[in-house]
Tab-separated table of C-alpha atoms and ligand atoms in Angstrom:
chain	number	residue	atom	x	y	z
A	28	MET	CA	-9.139	33.052	12.413
A	29	ALA	CA	-11.526	30.039	14.026
A	30	GLY	CA	-10.309	27.500	11.147
A	31	ALA	CA	-6.824	28.820	12.095
A	32	SER	CA	-6.543	27.932	15.784
A	33	GLY	CA	-8.420	25.068	14.808
A	34	LEU	CA	-6.034	23.873	12.722
A	35	ALA	CA	-3.216	25.015	15.143
A	36	ALA	CA	-4.959	23.006	17.893
A	37	ALA	CA	-5.453	19.580	16.119
A	38	ASP	CA	-1.270	20.260	15.220
A	39	ALA	CA	-0.890	20.042	18.828
A	40	ILE	CA	-2.925	17.049	18.996
A	41	ALA	CA	-1.378	15.105	15.980
A	42	ARG	CA	1.858	15.450	17.756
A	43	ARG	CA	1.270	14.511	21.254
A	44	TYR	CA	-0.270	11.396	19.804
A	45	GLY	CA	2.149	10.812	16.950
A	46	LEU	CA	-0.180	11.425	14.337
A	47	LEU	CA	1.825	14.049	11.855
A	48	PRO	CA	1.934	12.253	8.260
A	49	PRO	CA	4.967	12.255	6.441
A	50	ASP	CA	4.117	15.522	4.103
A	51	SER	CA	2.665	17.595	7.243
A	52	SER	CA	4.952	20.866	5.978
A	53	GLY	CA	4.140	22.694	3.148
A	54	ILE	CA	1.173	24.637	1.982
A	55	PHE	CA	-1.321	21.664	2.318
A	56	GLY	CA	0.266	20.426	5.459
A	57	ALA	CA	-2.101	21.567	8.128
A	58	GLY	CA	-4.963	20.316	6.361
A	59	GLU	CA	-3.256	16.948	5.741
A	60	THR	CA	-2.401	16.527	9.560
A	61	LEU	CA	-5.936	17.348	10.709
A	62	THR	CA	-7.261	14.628	7.759
A	63	TYR	CA	-4.859	12.131	8.563
A	64	ALA	CA	-5.581	12.411	12.739
A	65	THR	CA	-8.563	12.539	12.766
A	66	GLN	CA	-9.273	9.935	10.097
A	67	SER	CA	-6.688	7.228	11.122
A	68	LEU	CA	-8.070	7.228	15.089
A	69	LEU	CA	-10.991	6.609	13.373
A	70	THR	CA	-10.378	3.951	10.949
A	71	ARG	CA	-7.443	2.590	12.585
A	72	HIS	CA	-9.441	-0.439	14.285
A	73	ALA	CA	-12.050	0.057	11.752
A	74	ALA	CA	-12.526	-2.286	7.991
A	75	ALA	CA	-13.212	-1.621	4.356
A	76	ARG	CA	-16.552	-2.969	3.486
A	77	GLU	CA	-16.688	-5.976	1.941
A	78	PHE	CA	-19.393	-7.315	-0.917
A	79	PRO	CA	-20.845	-10.375	-1.857
A	80	PRO	CA	-19.409	-12.392	-4.912
A	81	SER	CA	-23.149	-10.856	-6.763
A	82	MET	CA	-21.620	-7.950	-6.577
A	83	ILE	CA	-18.297	-8.232	-8.294
A	84	SER	CA	-17.641	-5.930	-11.080
A	85	ALA	CA	-17.688	-7.810	-14.777
A	86	ASN	CA	-15.645	-5.153	-16.444
A	87	PRO	CA	-12.937	-4.213	-13.968
A	88	PHE	CA	-11.000	-1.022	-15.661
A	89	ALA	CA	-6.823	-1.288	-15.265
A	90	VAL	CA	-5.402	1.978	-15.212
A	91	PRO	CA	-2.538	1.688	-18.339
A	92	ILE	CA	0.461	0.754	-17.086
A	93	ALA	CA	3.677	1.603	-18.457
A	94	PRO	CA	5.108	-0.616	-20.813
A	95	PRO	CA	7.218	-3.656	-18.636
A	96	THR	CA	10.784	-3.388	-18.930
A	97	ASP	CA	12.553	-6.582	-20.724
A	98	ALA	CA	13.542	-7.840	-17.230
A	99	PHE	CA	9.759	-7.656	-16.581
A	100	GLN	CA	8.995	-9.394	-19.881
A	101	ARG	CA	11.670	-12.155	-19.121
A	102	SER	CA	10.424	-12.723	-15.168
A	103	ARG	CA	6.798	-13.291	-17.338
A	104	ALA	CA	8.144	-15.567	-19.806
A	105	ILE	CA	9.227	-18.138	-17.120
A	106	GLY	CA	5.775	-17.335	-14.769
A	107	PHE	CA	7.507	-15.110	-12.910
A	108	SER	CA	9.311	-17.846	-10.593
A	109	ASP	CA	12.055	-15.710	-10.364
A	110	TRP	CA	10.065	-13.402	-8.818
A	111	GLN	CA	11.723	-12.055	-5.987
A	112	LEU	CA	10.430	-9.414	-2.999
A	113	SER	CA	13.280	-7.952	-0.590
A	114	VAL	CA	11.546	-6.827	3.167
A	115	ASP	CA	14.835	-5.276	4.461
A	116	GLY	CA	15.031	-2.187	6.831
A	117	LEU	CA	14.236	-2.156	10.685
A	118	VAL	CA	13.550	-6.070	10.732
A	119	ARG	CA	15.406	-8.923	12.529
A	120	ARG	CA	15.508	-10.802	9.482
A	121	PRO	CA	15.737	-9.145	6.700
A	122	THR	CA	14.624	-11.860	3.831
A	123	ARG	CA	13.591	-12.410	0.360
A	124	PHE	CA	10.708	-14.208	-0.457
A	125	SER	CA	9.515	-15.786	-3.809
A	126	LEU	CA	5.829	-16.069	-4.826
A	127	ALA	CA	5.852	-19.678	-3.966
A	128	ASP	CA	7.237	-18.656	-0.301
A	129	LEU	CA	4.214	-16.191	-0.280
A	130	LYS	CA	1.688	-18.805	-1.370
A	131	ALA	CA	2.855	-21.020	1.744
A	132	MET	CA	1.806	-18.060	3.892
A	133	PRO	CA	-1.688	-17.341	5.094
A	134	VAL	CA	-3.568	-16.800	2.403
A	135	GLN	CA	-7.192	-14.436	2.650
A	136	SER	CA	-9.531	-13.472	0.127
A	137	GLN	CA	-10.923	-9.995	0.258
A	138	ILE	CA	-14.218	-8.666	-2.248
A	139	THR	CA	-13.466	-5.451	-2.498
A	140	GLU	CA	-13.416	-1.971	-4.069
A	141	VAL	CA	-10.525	-0.223	-5.523
A	142	ALA	CA	-11.392	3.484	-5.563
A	143	CYS	CA	-9.352	5.800	-7.911
A	144	GLU	CA	-9.189	9.733	-7.473
A	145	GLU	CA	-10.518	10.433	-10.612
A	146	GLY	CA	-13.727	9.162	-9.763
A	147	TRP	CA	-14.005	5.537	-11.152
A	148	SER	CA	-14.347	2.524	-9.251
A	149	TYR	CA	-15.097	-1.473	-9.708
A	150	VAL	CA	-15.483	-4.121	-7.205
A	151	ALA	CA	-13.058	-7.639	-7.221
A	152	GLU	CA	-12.299	-10.514	-5.203
A	153	TRP	CA	-8.513	-10.163	-4.203
A	154	ILE	CA	-6.477	-13.203	-3.230
A	155	GLY	CA	-2.843	-12.427	-1.563
A	156	THR	CA	-0.627	-12.622	1.642
A	157	PRO	CA	-1.600	-10.423	4.473
A	158	LEU	CA	0.963	-8.034	4.588
A	159	HIS	CA	1.274	-8.816	8.543
A	160	HIS	CA	2.559	-12.363	7.851
A	161	VAL	CA	5.168	-10.939	6.320
A	162	LEU	CA	6.050	-8.527	8.805
A	163	ARG	CA	5.731	-10.953	11.187
A	164	GLU	CA	8.401	-13.350	9.248
A	165	VAL	CA	10.654	-10.874	9.216
A	166	GLY	CA	10.387	-9.703	12.744
A	167	VAL	CA	9.399	-5.735	12.668
A	168	LEU	CA	11.796	-3.539	14.976
A	169	PRO	CA	9.947	-1.062	18.194
A	170	ALA	CA	11.189	1.725	15.867
A	171	ALA	CA	9.452	1.347	13.331
A	172	ARG	CA	6.529	3.657	12.306
A	173	TYR	CA	5.922	3.377	8.230
A	174	VAL	CA	6.406	0.201	5.935
A	175	ALA	CA	7.262	1.673	2.363
A	176	TYR	CA	6.986	0.078	-0.823
A	177	PHE	CA	7.926	-0.494	-4.058
A	178	SER	CA	7.098	-1.089	-7.547
A	179	VAL	CA	9.943	-2.155	-10.198
A	180	GLU	CA	8.098	0.651	-12.372
A	181	PRO	CA	10.612	3.670	-11.952
A	182	ASP	CA	9.079	6.484	-9.160
A	183	GLN	CA	6.008	4.146	-8.382
A	184	TRP	CA	6.220	3.814	-4.720
A	185	ASP	CA	4.220	4.501	-1.473
A	186	SER	CA	4.495	4.435	2.390
A	187	LEU	CA	1.561	3.520	5.242
A	188	ASP	CA	2.057	3.478	8.796
A	189	ILE	CA	2.781	0.539	10.789
A	190	HIS	CA	-0.784	0.616	11.765
A	191	GLU	CA	-1.926	0.304	8.196
A	192	ALA	CA	0.410	-2.311	7.333
A	193	PHE	CA	-0.411	-4.585	9.830
A	194	HIS	CA	-4.275	-4.065	9.273
A	195	PRO	CA	-5.418	-7.300	8.402
A	196	GLN	CA	-7.005	-6.158	5.541
A	197	THR	CA	-4.277	-4.469	3.926
A	198	ILE	CA	-2.603	-7.332	1.791
A	199	LEU	CA	0.113	-8.327	-1.070
A	200	ALA	CA	-2.081	-9.898	-3.375
A	201	MET	CA	-1.237	-12.731	-6.385
A	202	GLY	CA	-5.060	-13.359	-7.662
A	203	MET	CA	-7.424	-12.147	-8.487
A	204	ASN	CA	-11.238	-13.379	-9.312
A	205	ASN	CA	-10.135	-16.764	-9.087
A	206	GLY	CA	-6.967	-16.790	-11.154
A	207	ASP	CA	-3.727	-15.252	-11.319
A	208	LEU	CA	-3.570	-11.328	-10.573
A	209	PRO	CA	-3.481	-10.319	-14.521
A	210	VAL	CA	-0.163	-8.350	-15.273
A	211	ALA	CA	-2.515	-5.018	-16.055
A	212	PHE	CA	-3.952	-5.149	-12.692
A	213	GLY	CA	-0.289	-5.255	-11.178
A	214	GLY	CA	0.901	-8.782	-11.204
A	215	PRO	CA	2.846	-10.555	-10.312
A	216	LEU	CA	2.373	-8.732	-6.971
A	217	ARG	CA	0.615	-6.213	-6.171
A	218	MET	CA	-0.191	-3.651	-2.253
A	219	ARG	CA	-4.158	-3.812	-2.078
A	220	VAL	CA	-4.764	-2.016	0.667
A	221	PRO	CA	-8.686	-0.952	0.432
A	222	LEU	CA	-8.970	1.300	3.217
A	223	GLN	CA	-7.345	3.809	1.032
A	224	ILE	CA	-7.889	5.105	-2.573
A	225	GLY	CA	-6.509	3.386	-5.676
A	226	TYR	CA	-3.114	5.266	-6.144
A	227	LYS	CA	-1.620	3.160	-2.463
A	228	ASN	CA	-2.307	-0.003	-4.338
A	229	ILE	CA	0.960	-0.062	-6.190
A	230	LYS	CA	1.661	-3.060	-8.828
A	231	PHE	CA	5.044	-4.965	-9.537
A	232	ILE	CA	6.035	-4.851	-5.830
A	233	HIS	CA	9.777	-6.121	-5.248
A	234	HIS	CA	10.695	-4.418	-2.543
A	235	ILE	CA	9.585	-3.254	1.006
A	236	THR	CA	11.489	-1.632	3.867
A	237	VAL	CA	10.285	-1.083	7.437
A	238	THR	CA	11.234	2.656	8.467
A	239	ASP	CA	10.871	4.616	11.441
A	240	SER	CA	11.002	8.116	9.196
A	241	MET	CA	10.093	8.592	5.606
A	242	LYS	CA	12.617	11.408	5.490
A	243	ARG	CA	14.882	9.620	3.327
A	244	TYR	CA	13.026	8.432	0.300
A	245	GLY	CA	12.175	10.649	-2.919
A	246	LYS	CA	11.420	14.796	-1.257
A	247	GLY	CA	10.764	13.311	2.001
A	248	LEU	CA	6.785	13.711	1.579
A	249	GLY	CA	5.933	9.793	2.031
A	250	SER	CA	4.982	8.764	-1.239
A	251	ALA	CA	5.423	9.783	-5.299
A	252	SER	CA	1.305	11.184	-4.647
A	253	PRO	CA	2.567	13.840	-2.670
A	254	GLU	CA	5.258	15.475	-4.710
A	255	GLY	CA	2.576	15.560	-7.284
A	256	GLY	CA	-0.085	17.356	-5.253
A	257	TYR	CA	-2.199	13.987	-3.756
A	258	ALA	CA	-1.896	13.677	-0.086
A	259	TRP	CA	-0.038	10.741	1.487
A	260	PHE	CA	-2.860	9.879	3.440
A	261	ALA	CA	-5.709	8.789	1.259
A	262	GLY	CA	-7.919	6.993	3.416
A	263	ILE	CA	-11.241	6.315	2.297
B	9	MTE	N1	3.112	0.294	-10.788
B	9	MTE	C1	1.933	1.386	-10.503
B	9	MTE	N2	0.902	1.124	-9.332
B	9	MTE	C2	-0.041	1.636	-9.663
B	9	MTE	C3	-0.411	2.726	-10.534
B	9	MTE	C4	0.529	3.109	-11.843
B	9	MTE	O1	1.123	3.547	-12.898
B	9	MTE	N3	1.582	1.958	-11.651
B	9	MTE	N4	-1.488	3.367	-10.376
B	9	MTE	C5	-2.167	3.781	-9.321
B	9	MTE	C6	-3.390	4.225	-9.754
B	9	MTE	S1	-3.878	5.829	-9.901
B	9	MTE	C7	-4.563	3.599	-8.930
B	9	MTE	S2	-5.999	4.438	-9.103
B	9	MTE	C8	-4.543	2.416	-9.097
B	9	MTE	C9	-5.731	1.654	-10.414
B	9	MTE	O2	-6.075	0.239	-10.141
B	9	MTE	P1	-6.105	-0.552	-11.627
B	9	MTE	O3	-5.600	-0.492	-12.152
B	9	MTE	O4	-6.422	-2.206	-10.597
B	9	MTE	O5	-7.639	-0.215	-11.811
B	9	MTE	O6	-3.433	1.868	-9.127
B	9	MTE	C10	-2.431	2.131	-8.752
B	9	MTE	N5	-0.714	1.873	-9.123
B	10	MO	MO1	-5.862	6.409	-9.640
């Protein structure tokens, strides 16, 4: 009973502060709301741990990916010179960026950990453009609440709330450990979210959309993960 009324109170507070995650209904909904609301209030201004170069993993493990499509292979053969990131939705200036456009923006390097929900992790240096630079470039409209991002790999997509999207450590990674980002690790363009668990770090990003609701995407739970039983909010 105490647990149930605690969850009800958490739900009421979360609603008041606009802290309901997209997967807040359903069996685990109250628990997801409690986790998201408390953690996002705590971590909104927090930073993921950054490591010294001596901590970079010698043998980082890449989760095996589905065989890239023919279109991906053709792009790879020309050094991804035709790769496009389209950014649209609740923005003033929908824009298509090439990798060269992104590299011309301010670039950040971070040595952070990727942690998979299955229990392993590794530390690497990630080099890329902070997502907030891209979002400022396109001009996010005030109604925006989420930023959804999509891979060229089918069914690989996720979203962040607007605070996480503007977090200084959320970057569009194009480099890893002083080289180009290898395809196995999501090259040429990967969402790198060190404050969230591995599966939010989607590889081969080609589309970003800014929205006020995640209801229109997939089953409306905010990402592909809750459709498979994992939480949308996966803060660490
Ligand atoms: N496009 C795409 N992105 C993906 C995945 C995937 O299968 N396809 N796997 C995710 C999962 S479950 C994890 S834990 C991390 C693994 O990152 P790594 O391959 O760099 O270890 O990538 C995430 N991003
Ligand atoms: Mo994972």
